[in-house]
Amino acid sequence: MMLKLKKGTVIFRNPQIFAVDTKLVVLERVLTKLFMLIYTDGVSLTLKVKKEHDVKTLTEYVELLEKDGLVSNAEKNFDAVEDWLRSNLLEMVFRGNVIKEKVCSLKPMHLLSFRIQNLKYCRDYNTSDQLYLMLRSCPEVLAGLKQYLCKGWDVNSNSLVKSADLDVDTAGILYLVKELKETKTLNTKDTPEPLLKKQSDLFNDDVRRLLVYQEKLPRSVFIEYFKILCGFHLALYTMKLVYLLPQMVDQGKIDVEDDWSMIVDVTDNLNSKISKYAKDDFEKNENNYRRYIRATYSIDVVQNWLSRNNTKVTIAQVLQKIKDGLSEEYFNIRLQDVLSDLPDVSEKEFDKKDYEEQFKYFKDYSSFQKFVYLLESSNLGFSQYKYLRQFIDAATMKNSPSKLLADGRSRKYPRRGALGSKLLETLVQILVLEPIDGGNYQSKSLSIDELAQLIRSRYGLIINGVGDSRFKNADVETCSAFKENMDAFKNKLRQIGFYTDLSDACLLQKIRPRYNFN
């Protein structure tokens, strides 16, 4: 029987560790909220339009634009206008369901797209906060991204820039929102430094490289690449945090060795040779979920205790305190509070007898360890485990063309690392750039092996394990699986247009950039 604690007994979400309240999210909603934070420099705001937006109210906006002479022939073609709004401009929930379909927000094509949104359908569970604090750690990248996303709008005069070269959909969004206003609140969000600084710097470096393409790529393609990067780095950050946080607690410091890696199956075949190794590898990641939840609760309860006099306590101080040892008195009181709320005997609820039995085999545990274990094994810990899996599935865009994870419909095919074609395309566009003097980039060609090695060293994703230190004692079967994976990798690069066989000579088999920046 599971112990049921009241929500808020200990708040799991800690922005100093991970700002996200892990739940199932939709990345388009995350971008909408992120754009709002970028626009306001992290300050909360209130939208002045309180009524719920729907397709009818948006077509009325178009009518007003036609009366002002900004749009022509809309009234004669309202069916076409409605189709354009539905297919090109609007994010919907329950799309296609006549009864349940609702407008969520405008598509995140411009920085101001957040001005039209229905808040109850556009929740991101603080995922945008995590992305913003990662971007905020590099002001140069944040400023460049804001400038690109704000194209066509003068922030100082709060008006349209008519000379801007914009696509039809982005221009349509700007005309729809130009009269809508918002007010900034006095509440500023706490934006601490990211716990995994190197991972945050890697995300910023990828966004910096993506901005090199801002004049080359259509806006819709750029936004798609940016969305894929956000999901990809959120997934990497989460999986590395799950792996590294328990080590931080054990060692009493933030600076621990980052040796995380994951095999990715590029074959798109659930029965491929490499799939077995990819499944086993990701299972090791999943086995860390409980340790991560325990480590987070350990930090949370100690931080709450140390900051009881409104003293600001950092994660580094908490980790050091855990390593040095903790007072038993405070946690004995917390355990007694839990015990006093339990019934003496109950067949339907967790009672005092169950409490005693739970710690029967943990007599050597300190009161701190018992309290953390109690939280981890309660309904609160169970829900965090369930929602963490859902969040990782969403961030990795599982089973989509942009996937970092894949699975089958039955238990025979559990989750495994994968590499979707759209994700691979995005990574190749970034990795064919190399920095040069003056803060600029130039494009370069890469061999297949160089690209696979670059993905391994930069992101920890293993496509070819032959020669890797992790597989130095690999047998023939393992090497055969990696060879199959590399053949699939080469074929996928051919499909997305980055690789053409010109010769059997290995030196001539190059991945050539689509855009030349030399």
mmCIF file of C-alpha atoms in Angstrom, residues 80-90 92 95 107 169:
data_model
loop_
_atom_site.group_PDB
_atom_site.id
_atom_site.type_symbol
_atom_site.label_atom_id
_atom_site.label_comp_id
_atom_site.label_asym_id
_atom_site.label_seq_id
_atom_site.Cartn_x
_atom_site.Cartn_y
_atom_site.Cartn_z
ATOM 1 C CA ALA A 80 -10.543 30.657 -47.781
ATOM 2 C CA VAL A 81 -9.644 33.033 -44.913
ATOM 3 C CA GLU A 82 -10.868 30.514 -42.340
ATOM 4 C CA ASP A 83 -8.937 27.692 -44.018
ATOM 5 C CA TRP A 84 -5.804 29.857 -44.058
ATOM 6 C CA LEU A 85 -6.175 30.670 -40.356
ATOM 7 C CA ARG A 86 -6.742 27.035 -39.409
ATOM 8 C CA SER A 87 -3.964 25.501 -41.473
ATOM 9 C CA ASN A 88 -1.226 28.163 -41.430
ATOM 10 C CA LEU A 89 -1.644 30.436 -38.415
ATOM 11 C CA LEU A 90 -3.333 28.610 -35.547
ATOM 12 C CA MET A 92 -5.351 23.965 -32.041
ATOM 13 C CA ARG A 95 -7.872 19.582 -34.060
ATOM 14 C CA LYS A 107 1.823 29.410 -34.430
ATOM 15 C CA ASP A 169 2.000 33.948 -42.676
#
